[in-house]
């Protein structure tokens, strides 16, 4: 396809596509003339993933380029492809020092029997959240968190069910990213609705 068709099918302007090519996020097309090139479905998939990384996940162009480079090295490792696309795996996997609650997170992961990398950003995010709750006088202990973690486990299983049968690593990464980031507001909305319903059941007029 010509760049104009690539632009139309991807919903990305020609100017942006040229910028992504210059920045190394998208490989050049096959040169057919001095000023013309052809692109294929692989360019389309990669461009869609670039848009998801930059526009949905909010990465800078340089970080998106690093993620794409890392993905290219691990196309046969589905677990790693998903981790890199979703930000569950750091590009430099060095665990950072966290708050005291990091030990509680480690204990929770051990109790659940989960396989979560020590440098996973979500570990630090959870530890920081526990610190904030403690500072505000609403501490959560391990036993309180466990049922929430089990619900998250079920959600994760549903998430991965949506990716079954996908073999192309670029398509897999893009779909996982869109499902995770764009579905989160819907999950939050469902939780709020469920809370309202439960409040009405418990405290509403009968």
GROMACS .gro file of C-alpha atoms in nm:
model
  206
    1UNK     CA    1   0.000   0.000   0.000
    2UNK     CA    2   0.105   0.364  -0.046
    3UNK     CA    3   0.159   0.590   0.253
    4UNK     CA    4  -0.175   0.759   0.185
    5UNK     CA    5  -0.354   0.425   0.227
    6UNK     CA    6  -0.148   0.342   0.536
    7UNK     CA    7  -0.257   0.676   0.676
    8UNK     CA    8  -0.622   0.610   0.596
    9UNK     CA    9  -0.627   0.255   0.737
   10UNK     CA   10  -0.439   0.347   1.053
   11UNK     CA   11  -0.610   0.680   1.122
   12UNK     CA   12  -0.267   0.845   1.143
   13UNK     CA   13  -0.173   1.153   0.942
   14UNK     CA   14   0.097   1.127   0.677
   15UNK     CA   15   0.299   1.390   0.865
   16UNK     CA   16   0.292   1.178   1.183
   17UNK     CA   17   0.384   0.861   0.993
   18UNK     CA   18   0.686   1.038   0.842
   19UNK     CA   19   0.782   1.160   1.191
   20UNK     CA   20   0.762   0.806   1.331
   21UNK     CA   21   0.982   0.680   1.047
   22UNK     CA   22   1.241   0.953   1.114
   23UNK     CA   23   1.240   0.870   1.486
   24UNK     CA   24   1.287   0.497   1.422
   25UNK     CA   25   0.946   0.388   1.555
   26UNK     CA   26   0.835   0.267   1.214
   27UNK     CA   27   1.062   0.106   0.954
   28UNK     CA   28   1.078   0.269   0.610
   29UNK     CA   29   0.870   0.121   0.330
   30UNK     CA   30   1.009  -0.067   0.032
   31UNK     CA   31   1.141   0.194  -0.211
   32UNK     CA   32   0.965   0.173  -0.551
   33UNK     CA   33   1.082   0.506  -0.695
   34UNK     CA   34   1.289   0.804  -0.594
   35UNK     CA   35   1.000   0.957  -0.399
   36UNK     CA   36   0.770   0.657  -0.350
   37UNK     CA   37   0.761   0.355  -0.117
   38UNK     CA   38   0.527   0.067  -0.045
   39UNK     CA   39   0.406  -0.048   0.297
   40UNK     CA   40   0.248  -0.374   0.408
   41UNK     CA   41   0.027  -0.511   0.686
   42UNK     CA   42   0.326  -0.540   0.918
   43UNK     CA   43   0.374  -0.164   0.892
   44UNK     CA   44   0.005  -0.120   0.973
   45UNK     CA   45   0.026  -0.342   1.283
   46UNK     CA   46   0.339  -0.170   1.403
   47UNK     CA   47   0.188   0.173   1.346
   48UNK     CA   48  -0.120   0.078   1.547
   49UNK     CA   49   0.102  -0.041   1.831
   50UNK     CA   50   0.302   0.284   1.818
   51UNK     CA   51  -0.022   0.481   1.844
   52UNK     CA   52  -0.129   0.269   2.142
   53UNK     CA   53   0.204   0.314   2.319
   54UNK     CA   54   0.221   0.689   2.261
   55UNK     CA   55  -0.145   0.787   2.256
   56UNK     CA   56  -0.302   0.538   2.499
   57UNK     CA   57  -0.024   0.443   2.736
   58UNK     CA   58   0.123   0.794   2.717
   59UNK     CA   59   0.487   0.703   2.654
   60UNK     CA   60   0.733   0.950   2.510
   61UNK     CA   61   0.857   0.879   2.159
   62UNK     CA   62   1.201   0.778   2.289
   63UNK     CA   63   1.056   0.540   2.550
   64UNK     CA   64   0.816   0.392   2.294
   65UNK     CA   65   1.115   0.332   2.066
   66UNK     CA   66   1.296   0.151   2.349
   67UNK     CA   67   0.989  -0.063   2.418
   68UNK     CA   68   0.956  -0.155   2.050
   69UNK     CA   69   1.324  -0.245   2.038
   70UNK     CA   70   1.284  -0.469   2.343
   71UNK     CA   71   0.973  -0.628   2.193
   72UNK     CA   72   1.164  -0.710   1.875
   73UNK     CA   73   1.414  -0.909   2.081
   74UNK     CA   74   1.145  -1.120   2.251
   75UNK     CA   75   0.881  -1.190   1.987
   76UNK     CA   76   0.878  -1.561   2.079
   77UNK     CA   77   0.818  -1.493   2.449
   78UNK     CA   78   0.449  -1.404   2.488
   79UNK     CA   79   0.481  -1.343   2.861
   80UNK     CA   80   0.757  -1.089   2.807
   81UNK     CA   81   0.581  -0.924   2.512
   82UNK     CA   82   0.277  -0.860   2.732
   83UNK     CA   83   0.490  -0.736   3.020
   84UNK     CA   84   0.679  -0.489   2.803
   85UNK     CA   85   0.366  -0.359   2.629
   86UNK     CA   86   0.175  -0.307   2.953
   87UNK     CA   87   0.465  -0.167   3.154
   88UNK     CA   88   0.460  -0.462   3.393
   89UNK     CA   89   0.828  -0.515   3.313
   90UNK     CA   90   1.081  -0.234   3.341
   91UNK     CA   91   1.323  -0.189   3.052
   92UNK     CA   92   1.598  -0.187   3.316
   93UNK     CA   93   1.494  -0.451   3.565
   94UNK     CA   94   1.660  -0.317   3.875
   95UNK     CA   95   1.429  -0.313   4.177
   96UNK     CA   96   1.407   0.034   4.326
   97UNK     CA   97   1.408   0.096   4.699
   98UNK     CA   98   1.052   0.136   4.821
   99UNK     CA   99   0.867   0.237   5.136
  100UNK     CA  100   0.844   0.003   5.438
  101UNK     CA  101   0.518  -0.131   5.296
  102UNK     CA  102   0.722  -0.302   5.025
  103UNK     CA  103   0.773  -0.589   5.270
  104UNK     CA  104   0.394  -0.620   5.307
  105UNK     CA  105   0.358  -0.639   4.930
  106UNK     CA  106   0.621  -0.913   4.920
  107UNK     CA  107   0.428  -1.102   5.187
  108UNK     CA  108   0.103  -1.062   4.994
  109UNK     CA  109   0.258  -1.191   4.669
  110UNK     CA  110   0.402  -1.489   4.857
  111UNK     CA  111   0.067  -1.564   5.024
  112UNK     CA  112  -0.108  -1.557   4.686
  113UNK     CA  113   0.157  -1.771   4.521
  114UNK     CA  114   0.188  -1.520   4.238
  115UNK     CA  115   0.482  -1.507   3.997
  116UNK     CA  116   0.553  -1.132   3.992
  117UNK     CA  117   0.900  -0.995   3.916
  118UNK     CA  118   1.068  -0.818   4.206
  119UNK     CA  119   1.116  -0.508   3.988
  120UNK     CA  120   0.755  -0.496   3.866
  121UNK     CA  121   0.634  -0.132   3.889
  122UNK     CA  122   0.300  -0.252   4.029
  123UNK     CA  123   0.477  -0.368   4.346
  124UNK     CA  124   0.600  -0.014   4.414
  125UNK     CA  125   0.261   0.133   4.321
  126UNK     CA  126   0.084  -0.091   4.571
  127UNK     CA  127   0.338  -0.016   4.842
  128UNK     CA  128   0.296   0.360   4.789
  129UNK     CA  129  -0.082   0.325   4.805
  130UNK     CA  130  -0.058   0.136   5.134
  131UNK     CA  131   0.168   0.413   5.268
  132UNK     CA  132  -0.086   0.679   5.169
  133UNK     CA  133  -0.371   0.488   5.331
  134UNK     CA  134  -0.170   0.450   5.651
  135UNK     CA  135  -0.086   0.821   5.653
  136UNK     CA  136  -0.456   0.906   5.617
  137UNK     CA  137  -0.551   0.678   5.905
  138UNK     CA  138  -0.704   0.400   5.693
  139UNK     CA  139  -0.445   0.121   5.696
  140UNK     CA  140  -0.516  -0.204   5.514
  141UNK     CA  141  -0.368  -0.526   5.642
  142UNK     CA  142  -0.285  -0.840   5.449
  143UNK     CA  143  -0.611  -1.017   5.534
  144UNK     CA  144  -0.814  -0.722   5.406
  145UNK     CA  145  -0.622  -0.714   5.078
  146UNK     CA  146  -0.643  -1.087   5.002
  147UNK     CA  147  -1.008  -1.092   4.884
  148UNK     CA  148  -0.938  -0.793   4.657
  149UNK     CA  149  -0.636  -0.971   4.518
  150UNK     CA  150  -0.845  -1.279   4.441
  151UNK     CA  151  -1.092  -1.062   4.250
  152UNK     CA  152  -0.800  -0.911   4.057
  153UNK     CA  153  -0.689  -1.266   3.978
  154UNK     CA  154  -1.025  -1.342   3.819
  155UNK     CA  155  -1.012  -1.017   3.621
  156UNK     CA  156  -0.665  -1.102   3.492
  157UNK     CA  157  -0.791  -1.440   3.375
  158UNK     CA  158  -1.072  -1.270   3.182
  159UNK     CA  159  -0.819  -1.025   3.034
  160UNK     CA  160  -0.594  -1.301   2.905
  161UNK     CA  161  -0.893  -1.492   2.765
  162UNK     CA  162  -0.943  -1.200   2.526
  163UNK     CA  163  -0.596  -1.258   2.381
  164UNK     CA  164  -0.625  -1.631   2.313
  165UNK     CA  165  -0.545  -1.729   1.957
  166UNK     CA  166  -0.341  -1.419   1.872
  167UNK     CA  167  -0.003  -1.512   1.729
  168UNK     CA  168   0.132  -1.188   1.582
  169UNK     CA  169   0.333  -1.023   1.865
  170UNK     CA  170   0.254  -0.669   1.748
  171UNK     CA  171  -0.119  -0.737   1.734
  172UNK     CA  172  -0.103  -0.915   2.069
  173UNK     CA  173   0.077  -0.623   2.234
  174UNK     CA  174  -0.160  -0.365   2.087
  175UNK     CA  175  -0.475  -0.557   2.187
  176UNK     CA  176  -0.346  -0.618   2.540
  177UNK     CA  177  -0.259  -0.251   2.581
  178UNK     CA  178  -0.596  -0.128   2.457
  179UNK     CA  179  -0.790  -0.379   2.666
  180UNK     CA  180  -0.596  -0.294   2.980
  181UNK     CA  181  -0.574   0.084   2.962
  182UNK     CA  182  -0.907   0.161   2.795
  183UNK     CA  183  -1.105  -0.098   2.995
  184UNK     CA  184  -0.986   0.033   3.332
  185UNK     CA  185  -1.231   0.330   3.336
  186UNK     CA  186  -1.514   0.086   3.258
  187UNK     CA  187  -1.408  -0.140   3.544
  188UNK     CA  188  -1.396   0.158   3.779
  189UNK     CA  189  -1.743   0.266   3.663
  190UNK     CA  190  -1.877  -0.085   3.725
  191UNK     CA  191  -1.730  -0.078   4.075
  192UNK     CA  192  -1.896   0.255   4.153
  193UNK     CA  193  -2.230   0.125   4.024
  194UNK     CA  194  -2.194  -0.193   4.227
  195UNK     CA  195  -2.116   0.012   4.539
  196UNK     CA  196  -2.430   0.219   4.486
  197UNK     CA  197  -2.636  -0.094   4.441
  198UNK     CA  198  -2.490  -0.256   4.752
  199UNK     CA  199  -2.547   0.061   4.955
  200UNK     CA  200  -2.909   0.068   4.842
  201UNK     CA  201  -2.947  -0.299   4.936
  202UNK     CA  202  -2.799  -0.247   5.280
  203UNK     CA  203  -2.914   0.100   5.375
  204UNK     CA  204  -3.189   0.203   5.135
  205UNK     CA  205  -3.552   0.226   5.229
  206UNK     CA  206  -3.736  -0.106   5.211
   0.00000   0.00000   0.00000
